Short mmCIF file of C-alpha atoms and ligand atoms in Angstrom, two decimals:
data_model
loop_
_atom_site.label_atom_id
_atom_site.label_comp_id
_atom_site.label_asym_id
_atom_site.label_seq_id
_atom_site.Cartn_x
_atom_site.Cartn_y
_atom_site.Cartn_z
CA UNK A 1 -40.10 160.41 -0.36
CA UNK A 2 -41.25 160.56 3.24
CA UNK A 3 -42.05 156.88 3.12
CA UNK A 4 -38.69 156.24 1.45
CA UNK A 5 -36.82 158.04 4.20
CA UNK A 6 -38.79 156.23 6.88
CA UNK A 7 -37.79 152.94 5.28
CA UNK A 8 -34.25 154.12 4.99
CA UNK A 9 -34.09 155.21 8.60
CA UNK A 10 -35.68 152.04 9.95
CA UNK A 11 -33.50 149.84 7.70
CA UNK A 12 -30.39 151.44 9.08
CA UNK A 13 -31.67 151.30 12.63
CA UNK A 14 -32.27 147.59 12.13
CA UNK A 15 -28.82 147.14 10.63
CA UNK A 16 -27.25 148.89 13.55
CA UNK A 17 -29.28 146.98 16.10
CA UNK A 18 -28.25 143.74 14.42
CA UNK A 19 -24.59 144.60 14.14
CA UNK A 20 -24.33 146.21 17.57
CA UNK A 21 -21.04 147.96 18.23
CA UNK A 22 -19.51 146.93 14.91
CA UNK A 23 -21.85 149.30 13.08
CA UNK A 24 -21.01 151.97 15.64
CA UNK A 25 -17.36 151.94 14.61
CA UNK A 26 -18.25 152.10 10.91
CA UNK A 27 -20.14 155.32 11.28
CA UNK A 28 -19.05 158.79 10.42
CA UNK A 29 -18.60 160.00 13.98
CA UNK A 30 -15.10 158.59 14.11
CA UNK A 31 -12.68 160.56 11.94
CA UNK A 32 -10.06 157.82 12.11
CA UNK A 33 -12.33 155.59 10.04
CA UNK A 34 -12.27 157.94 7.07
CA UNK A 35 -9.89 160.82 7.45
CA UNK A 36 -6.28 160.57 6.45
CA UNK A 37 -4.36 163.80 5.89
CA UNK A 38 -1.16 164.46 4.01
CA UNK A 39 -0.85 168.22 3.79
CA UNK A 40 -2.62 171.24 5.14
CA UNK A 41 -3.99 172.05 1.67
CA UNK A 42 -4.12 169.56 -1.21
CA UNK A 43 -4.95 171.66 -4.28
CA UNK A 44 -2.16 173.50 -6.15
CA UNK A 45 -1.56 177.06 -4.90
CA UNK A 46 0.26 178.83 -7.75
CA UNK A 47 1.97 181.97 -6.42
CA UNK A 48 0.38 184.04 -9.19
CA UNK A 49 -3.08 183.25 -7.77
CA UNK A 50 -2.59 182.66 -4.04
CA UNK A 51 -0.86 183.94 -0.94
CA UNK A 52 0.05 180.75 0.95
CA UNK A 53 -0.23 181.01 4.75
CA UNK A 54 0.35 177.28 5.37
CA UNK A 55 -3.00 175.90 6.55
CA UNK A 56 -4.75 178.85 4.88
CA UNK A 57 -4.40 180.46 1.45
CA UNK A 58 -6.00 183.59 0.03
CA UNK A 59 -6.89 184.44 -3.53
CA UNK A 60 -4.93 187.27 -5.10
CA UNK A 61 -7.40 189.85 -6.35
CA UNK A 62 -5.07 190.87 -9.19
CA UNK A 63 -5.33 187.29 -10.55
CA UNK A 64 -9.12 187.53 -10.89
CA UNK A 65 -10.41 187.64 -14.48
CA UNK A 66 -12.81 190.61 -14.77
CA UNK A 67 -14.91 188.59 -17.24
CA UNK A 68 -15.71 185.84 -14.74
CA UNK A 69 -18.58 186.28 -12.33
CA UNK A 70 -18.08 183.18 -10.18
CA UNK A 71 -14.87 182.14 -8.45
CA UNK A 72 -13.33 178.91 -9.79
CA UNK A 73 -13.04 176.18 -7.15
CA UNK A 74 -9.34 175.93 -8.03
CA UNK A 75 -8.92 179.66 -7.25
CA UNK A 76 -11.06 179.91 -4.11
CA UNK A 77 -9.38 180.69 -0.75
CA UNK A 78 -8.90 177.84 1.73
CA UNK A 79 -9.23 178.16 5.48
CA UNK A 80 -8.29 175.06 7.46
CA UNK A 81 -7.95 174.90 11.24
CA UNK A 82 -5.72 171.85 10.76
CA UNK A 83 -5.44 170.08 7.42
CA UNK A 84 -7.61 168.73 4.63
CA UNK A 85 -8.68 165.14 5.37
CA UNK A 86 -8.96 162.57 2.58
CA UNK A 87 -12.40 161.03 2.99
CA UNK A 88 -13.68 157.97 1.16
CA UNK A 89 -17.12 158.93 -0.12
CA UNK A 90 -18.22 155.28 -0.24
CA UNK A 91 -17.61 154.68 3.43
CA UNK A 92 -18.86 158.14 4.36
CA UNK A 93 -21.97 158.50 6.55
CA UNK A 94 -23.61 161.62 7.98
CA UNK A 95 -24.91 161.04 11.52
CA UNK A 96 -28.02 162.94 12.63
CA UNK A 97 -29.03 162.66 16.26
CA UNK A 98 -30.15 164.54 19.37
CA UNK A 99 -33.18 165.17 21.57
CA UNK A 100 -34.37 167.81 19.09
CA UNK A 101 -35.46 165.11 16.65
CA UNK A 102 -39.13 164.13 16.80
CA UNK A 103 -37.89 160.72 17.86
CA UNK A 104 -34.98 161.47 20.18
CA UNK A 105 -31.74 159.65 19.21
CA UNK A 106 -28.42 159.18 20.93
CA UNK A 107 -25.20 159.50 18.94
CA UNK A 108 -24.87 155.70 18.89
CA UNK A 109 -28.43 155.41 17.56
CA UNK A 110 -28.10 158.22 15.01
CA UNK A 111 -29.82 158.32 11.65
CA UNK A 112 -26.95 157.36 9.36
CA UNK A 113 -27.03 158.68 5.79
CA UNK A 114 -24.81 157.69 2.88
CA UNK A 115 -24.08 160.02 -0.04
CA UNK A 116 -26.54 157.93 -2.09
CA UNK A 117 -29.24 158.54 0.56
CA UNK A 118 -28.60 162.29 0.42
CA UNK A 119 -28.49 162.38 -3.38
CA UNK A 120 -31.90 160.71 -3.52
CA UNK A 121 -33.45 163.80 -1.90
CA UNK A 122 -34.67 166.83 -3.91
CA UNK A 123 -31.66 168.93 -4.87
CA UNK A 124 -31.23 172.63 -5.44
CA UNK A 125 -28.44 174.93 -6.65
CA UNK A 126 -27.84 178.33 -5.13
CA UNK A 127 -25.28 181.09 -5.70
CA UNK A 128 -23.74 182.51 -2.54
CA UNK A 129 -20.91 184.64 -1.25
CA UNK A 130 -18.40 182.51 0.64
CA UNK A 131 -16.15 184.47 2.99
CA UNK A 132 -13.97 184.11 6.05
CA UNK A 133 -14.99 186.15 9.11
CA UNK A 134 -11.45 187.49 9.37
CA UNK A 135 -11.14 188.54 5.73
CA UNK A 136 -9.29 191.88 5.57
CA UNK A 137 -7.73 191.37 9.03
CA UNK A 138 -4.31 192.73 7.95
CA UNK A 139 -5.85 196.18 7.39
CA UNK A 140 -6.40 196.57 11.14
CA UNK A 141 -2.59 196.74 11.16
CA UNK A 142 -1.64 198.37 7.86
CA UNK A 143 -4.47 200.89 7.68
CA UNK A 144 -5.50 201.41 11.31
CA UNK A 145 -2.16 200.63 13.04
CA UNK A 146 -3.73 198.26 15.53
CA UNK A 147 -2.76 194.70 14.55
CA UNK A 148 -5.06 191.78 15.35
CA UNK A 149 -3.65 188.27 15.79
CA UNK A 150 -4.63 185.64 13.23
CA UNK A 151 -4.11 185.02 9.53
CA UNK A 152 -3.12 188.34 7.96
CA UNK A 153 -5.54 188.19 5.05
CA UNK A 154 -5.80 191.15 2.75
CA UNK A 155 -9.23 190.97 1.01
CA UNK A 156 -8.85 187.59 -0.74
CA UNK A 157 -10.55 185.23 1.73
CA UNK A 158 -13.77 185.46 -0.25
CA UNK A 159 -15.42 184.22 -3.42
CA UNK A 160 -18.81 183.59 -4.98
CA UNK A 161 -19.74 180.07 -6.03
CA UNK A 162 -22.76 177.92 -6.71
CA UNK A 163 -23.55 175.13 -4.27
CA UNK A 164 -25.62 172.08 -5.16
CA UNK A 165 -27.13 169.83 -2.55
CA UNK A 166 -30.17 169.21 -0.39
CA UNK A 167 -31.88 171.79 1.76
CA UNK A 168 -31.45 171.00 5.43
CA UNK A 169 -35.16 171.84 5.76
CA UNK A 170 -35.99 169.01 3.33
CA UNK A 171 -33.82 166.53 5.20
CA UNK A 172 -35.22 167.55 8.58
CA UNK A 173 -38.80 167.37 7.24
CA UNK A 174 -38.14 163.72 6.41
CA UNK A 175 -36.38 162.83 9.65
CA UNK A 176 -38.80 164.89 11.77
CA UNK A 177 -37.90 167.62 14.27
CA UNK A 178 -39.32 168.16 17.75
CA UNK A 179 -41.50 171.30 17.79
CA UNK A 180 -39.26 172.83 20.47
CA UNK A 181 -35.91 172.09 18.78
CA UNK A 182 -33.55 175.07 19.28
CA UNK A 183 -30.04 174.52 17.94
CA UNK A 184 -28.09 172.34 15.54
CA UNK A 185 -24.42 171.47 16.11
CA UNK A 186 -22.43 170.78 12.95
CA UNK A 187 -19.18 168.84 13.49
CA UNK A 188 -16.38 168.28 10.98
CA UNK A 189 -14.33 165.11 10.38
CA UNK A 190 -10.99 166.91 10.18
CA UNK A 191 -8.37 166.40 12.92
CA UNK A 192 -8.95 167.99 16.32
CA UNK A 193 -7.93 171.62 16.60
CA UNK A 194 -5.06 171.91 19.08
CA UNK A 195 -3.75 175.36 19.97
CA UNK A 196 -1.48 176.50 22.80
CA UNK A 197 -1.43 172.94 24.18
CA UNK A 198 -5.25 172.79 24.41
CA UNK A 199 -7.23 170.19 22.44
CA UNK A 200 -10.46 171.95 21.47
CA UNK A 201 -11.84 168.85 19.78
CA UNK A 202 -13.30 168.60 16.30
CA UNK A 203 -14.14 171.86 14.49
CA UNK A 204 -17.82 172.41 15.27
CA UNK A 205 -20.25 175.28 15.58
CA UNK A 206 -23.93 175.44 16.53
CA UNK A 207 -26.58 177.43 14.69
CA UNK A 208 -30.29 178.07 15.28
CA UNK A 209 -32.96 175.72 13.93
CA UNK A 210 -34.49 178.78 12.21
CA UNK A 211 -31.43 179.02 9.92
CA UNK A 212 -31.55 175.25 9.35
CA UNK A 213 -35.17 175.52 8.22
CA UNK A 214 -34.37 178.63 6.18
CA UNK A 215 -31.71 178.58 3.45
CA UNK A 216 -29.20 176.09 4.94
CA UNK A 217 -27.85 173.50 2.51
CA UNK A 218 -25.88 170.26 2.65
CA UNK A 219 -23.73 170.59 -0.46
CA UNK A 220 -21.73 168.06 -2.49
CA UNK A 221 -21.03 170.23 -5.55
CA UNK A 222 -19.38 173.60 -6.10
CA UNK A 223 -19.88 175.29 -9.48
CA UNK A 224 -21.47 172.11 -10.84
CA UNK A 225 -18.56 169.81 -9.95
CA UNK A 226 -17.89 167.45 -7.06
CA UNK A 227 -16.46 169.38 -4.10
CA UNK A 228 -12.67 169.51 -3.95
CA UNK A 229 -11.20 167.83 -0.85
CA UNK A 230 -10.05 171.23 0.46
CA UNK A 231 -13.58 172.62 0.30
CA UNK A 232 -15.32 169.85 2.22
CA UNK A 233 -15.60 166.68 0.08
CA UNK A 234 -17.75 164.71 0.19
CA UNK A 235 -20.27 166.91 2.06
CA UNK A 236 -20.27 170.27 3.71
CA UNK A 237 -22.79 172.49 5.40
CA UNK A 238 -23.50 175.85 3.72
CA UNK A 239 -25.15 178.66 5.68
CA UNK A 240 -25.55 181.32 2.96
CA UNK A 241 -24.63 184.90 3.90
CA UNK A 242 -23.13 183.82 7.20
CA UNK A 243 -19.53 183.84 8.39
CA UNK A 244 -17.37 181.16 6.73
CA UNK A 245 -16.88 179.22 9.99
CA UNK A 246 -20.62 178.46 10.04
CA UNK A 247 -20.25 176.35 6.88
CA UNK A 248 -18.63 173.26 8.39
CA UNK A 249 -16.58 171.23 5.89
CA UNK A 250 -16.29 167.42 5.87
CA UNK A 251 -19.53 167.29 7.80
CA UNK A 252 -19.59 164.27 10.11
CA UNK A 253 -22.64 164.90 12.24
CA UNK A 254 -25.57 167.15 13.01
CA UNK A 255 -26.89 167.17 16.55
CA UNK A 256 -30.32 168.73 16.96
CA UNK A 257 -31.07 169.83 20.54
CA UNK A 258 -33.94 171.28 22.52
CA UNK A 259 -31.49 173.54 24.40
CA UNK A 260 -28.90 176.08 23.23
CA UNK A 261 -25.62 174.42 22.21
CA UNK A 262 -22.11 175.80 22.57
CA UNK A 263 -18.62 175.12 21.28
CA UNK A 264 -15.46 177.25 21.45
CA UNK A 265 -16.33 178.33 17.90
CA UNK A 266 -19.33 180.30 19.13
CA UNK A 267 -18.25 181.13 22.70
CA UNK A 268 -14.48 181.77 22.48
CA UNK A 269 -13.94 182.65 18.81
CA UNK A 270 -16.06 184.28 16.10
CA UNK A 271 -17.60 186.78 18.51
CA UNK A 272 -16.63 190.41 19.00
CA UNK A 273 -14.32 190.77 21.99
CA UNK A 274 -12.21 193.69 23.18
CA UNK A 275 -12.48 196.92 25.15
CA UNK A 276 -15.37 198.33 23.11
CA UNK A 277 -17.54 195.18 23.20
CA UNK A 278 -19.70 193.75 25.99
CA UNK A 279 -18.66 190.38 27.44
CA UNK A 280 -21.84 188.77 26.11
CA UNK A 281 -21.52 190.01 22.52
CA UNK A 282 -23.37 187.40 20.40
CA UNK A 283 -21.79 184.87 18.02
CA UNK A 284 -21.16 186.42 14.60
CA UNK A 285 -23.58 185.41 11.86
CA UNK A 286 -24.32 187.67 8.88
CA UNK A 287 -21.33 188.92 6.88
CA UNK A 288 -20.81 192.68 6.42
CA UNK A 289 -20.47 194.72 3.22
CA UNK A 290 -17.00 194.71 1.67
CA UNK A 291 -15.22 195.72 -1.52
CA UNK A 292 -12.03 194.80 -3.37
CA UNK A 293 -10.20 196.21 -6.37
CA UNK A 294 -8.96 193.69 -8.92
CA UNK A 295 -5.47 195.10 -8.46
CA UNK A 296 -2.30 194.20 -6.56
CA UNK A 297 -1.71 195.90 -3.18
CA UNK A 298 0.31 198.57 -4.96
CA UNK A 299 -0.75 198.86 -8.59
CA UNK A 300 1.51 200.36 -11.26
CA UNK A 301 -0.44 202.03 -14.04
CA UNK A 302 0.86 203.77 -17.14
CA UNK A 303 0.12 207.50 -17.44
CA UNK A 304 -2.33 207.46 -20.32
CA UNK A 305 -5.82 208.87 -20.28
CA UNK A 306 -9.00 207.11 -19.19
CA UNK A 307 -8.15 204.05 -17.15
CA UNK A 308 -10.86 201.43 -16.71
CA UNK A 309 -10.53 199.86 -13.26
CA UNK A 310 -12.38 196.77 -12.03
CA UNK A 311 -13.56 195.65 -8.63
CA UNK A 312 -16.23 193.72 -6.77
CA UNK A 313 -18.49 194.33 -3.81
CA UNK A 314 -20.53 191.91 -1.75
CA UNK A 315 -22.76 191.63 1.29
CA UNK A 316 -23.98 188.81 3.50
CA UNK A 317 -27.25 190.51 4.35
CA UNK A 318 -28.60 191.84 1.13
CA UNK A 319 -27.90 192.84 -2.35
CA UNK A 320 -25.48 195.54 -3.44
CA UNK A 321 -27.37 198.67 -4.44
CA UNK A 322 -24.47 200.95 -5.38
CA UNK A 323 -20.72 201.40 -5.33
CA UNK A 324 -19.05 204.81 -5.12
CA UNK A 325 -15.43 205.68 -5.77
CA UNK A 326 -13.34 208.56 -4.45
CA UNK A 327 -10.06 209.49 -6.10
CA UNK A 328 -9.47 212.56 -3.92
CA UNK A 329 -9.41 211.04 -0.44
CA UNK A 330 -13.09 211.24 0.56
CA UNK A 331 -13.84 214.75 -0.82
CA UNK A 332 -16.02 213.67 -3.72
CA UNK A 333 -17.55 210.30 -4.61
CA UNK A 334 -18.47 209.17 -8.12
CA UNK A 335 -20.65 206.18 -8.99
CA UNK A 336 -19.07 202.99 -10.36
CA UNK A 337 -20.96 200.98 -13.02
CA UNK A 338 -22.38 197.77 -11.58
CA UNK A 339 -22.39 194.69 -13.82
CA UNK A 340 -24.82 192.75 -11.58
CA UNK A 341 -26.76 195.44 -9.69
CA UNK A 342 -29.04 194.02 -7.03
CA UNK A 343 -26.95 190.86 -6.49
CA UNK A 344 -25.18 189.96 -3.23
CA UNK A 345 -21.93 189.76 -5.24
CA UNK A 346 -21.41 192.21 -8.07
CA UNK A 347 -18.65 193.20 -10.40
CA UNK A 348 -18.16 196.91 -11.06
CA UNK A 349 -15.98 199.12 -13.21
CA UNK A 350 -14.84 202.67 -12.87
CA UNK A 351 -13.31 204.87 -15.53
CA UNK A 352 -10.60 207.03 -14.00
CA UNK A 353 -10.21 210.09 -16.18
CA UNK A 354 -6.72 211.53 -16.64
CA UNK A 355 -4.70 210.35 -13.68
CA UNK A 356 -1.69 212.52 -12.90
CA UNK A 357 1.67 210.82 -12.48
CA UNK A 358 2.64 209.92 -8.93
CA UNK A 359 1.12 208.14 -5.95
CA UNK A 360 -2.65 207.85 -5.51
CA UNK A 361 -4.91 206.35 -2.91
CA UNK A 362 -8.25 205.19 -4.33
CA UNK A 363 -11.33 204.46 -2.26
CA UNK A 364 -14.38 202.39 -3.15
CA UNK A 365 -17.38 201.79 -0.95
CA UNK A 366 -20.51 199.74 -1.46
CA UNK A 367 -23.99 200.14 -0.02
CA UNK A 368 -26.46 197.27 0.10
CA UNK A 369 -30.23 197.47 -0.32
CA UNK A 370 -30.69 197.36 3.47
CA UNK A 371 -28.70 200.62 3.64
CA UNK A 372 -25.62 199.06 5.21
CA UNK A 373 -22.47 200.65 3.87
CA UNK A 374 -18.74 200.71 4.58
CA UNK A 375 -17.26 203.05 7.19
CA UNK A 376 -13.89 204.78 6.89
CA UNK A 377 -12.69 203.04 10.06
CA UNK A 378 -13.75 199.66 11.50
CA UNK A 379 -13.87 199.62 15.31
CA UNK A 380 -11.10 197.33 16.59
CA UNK A 381 -11.87 193.87 17.93
CA UNK A 382 -9.37 191.34 19.30
CA UNK A 383 -10.19 188.65 16.74
CA UNK A 384 -9.73 191.00 13.80
CA UNK A 385 -13.16 190.11 12.45
CA UNK A 386 -15.38 192.00 10.02
CA UNK A 387 -12.91 194.55 8.66
CA UNK A 388 -15.40 196.38 6.48
CA UNK A 389 -13.80 199.84 6.28
CA UNK A 390 -12.97 201.35 2.90
CA UNK A 391 -9.55 200.01 1.84
CA UNK A 392 -7.09 202.61 0.54
CA UNK A 393 -5.98 201.16 -2.79
CA UNK A 394 -2.44 202.29 -3.57
CA UNK A 395 -1.78 203.18 -7.20
CA UNK A 396 1.43 204.49 -8.79
CA UNK A 397 1.02 206.25 -12.11
CA UNK A 398 4.22 206.57 -14.14
N1 MTE X 1 -14.54 171.07 9.41
C1 MTE X 1 -14.12 172.32 9.20
N2 MTE X 1 -14.99 173.21 8.66
C2 MTE X 1 -14.60 174.47 8.41
C3 MTE X 1 -13.30 174.92 8.76
C4 MTE X 1 -12.39 173.96 9.30
O1 MTE X 1 -11.22 174.24 9.59
N3 MTE X 1 -12.86 172.68 9.51
N4 MTE X 1 -12.95 176.24 8.55
C5 MTE X 1 -14.07 177.18 8.52
C6 MTE X 1 -13.71 178.51 8.13
S1 MTE X 1 -13.04 179.49 9.35
C7 MTE X 1 -13.97 179.02 6.89
S2 MTE X 1 -13.68 180.63 6.51
C8 MTE X 1 -14.51 178.17 5.83
C9 MTE X 1 -13.55 178.12 4.65
O2 MTE X 1 -14.05 177.33 3.62
P1 MTE X 1 -13.14 176.95 2.37
O3 MTE X 1 -11.81 176.49 2.88
O4 MTE X 1 -13.90 175.92 1.62
O5 MTE X 1 -12.97 178.21 1.54
O6 MTE X 1 -14.73 176.83 6.25
C10 MTE X 1 -15.17 176.69 7.59
N5 MTE X 1 -15.48 175.32 7.84
MO1 MO X 2 -12.98 181.70 8.54
#
């Protein structure tokens, strides 16, 4: 395979050298060559299953089937900075360049990989939690009375899916990295992100080489099927356990550098900012522990004995060890039954004995194997990130 990749790389280099600038325009670095958009989100967003925010859409937890472990691609939340591009997989190329490659390459001289090239590499399938950094943001307002600007997600900007693709470590082993490579910049092919009159360029975020050589994946399948356009077709980066923004969709290029890289997505956004955080608070990486009930925001339940309630808990760092439920406002906590104990994403159920008629506020909190758990209050941050406090689930029993 190493020899194959060497041939592949040198063949393309030769092609490019021969074709000069013509090949330069054909390559994936230019979104105009491949990306046409005709709506912020292309997949259907039935109101029963989604809250539609325009460029973003969250999954309704009360539409989740308790019997299903993974989240269907058709039901998974979408978070677009602009809109879903339509990319022709045949013309698609991933560009890999930078001075962090063993053989330093400029963008114009990048290693250029087709989907067929990538599919010829060893493939793996992993299961991972996929979640937006700002999931739960609306609770800063509704539960803590301190609103944070941004999409007012409840807890539905999350799912668990399988990803199939090639390990970035395997690709980089074939291309060859410099021993002192530091950072990798992943850049998307979607339209530039323009906000408040400022063009911030293509959506892009750097990450350390250590993560690239760890569990990072270049994925072309979700749940065993070709990626949907909204989720990054034909290729996206997946950084398991990390904030959603780290997993760049419609991946156009990877720049490997021997110096730290920056973009507004790791300097301006997706960091903790606000009165209680230092100015140099680091870019957010590992997702916190969170929990959702498979119920609407206010659930109406009939007043009969022994209600079986369902929910899920997840963590970016580790596996969920236990989930506890309080039906008396934090006085006593009772264990929920975990369906997949020890997984990063687990279903759970809780039998609520003899609920009295009237209004109730239920609490559920998970603890992962690293001991991280959910607080009763999440310290405020301007971006509304990482709301991991216990959500008060409203229930009306009649
Ligand atoms: N190119 C590109 N990649 C992107 C984004 C984007 O707007 N453009 N959004 C990011 C954010 S903030 C999140 S939470 C996830 C959402 O992935 P999904 O829409 O497939 O659920 O993709 C990330 N990758
Ligand atoms: Mo996100």
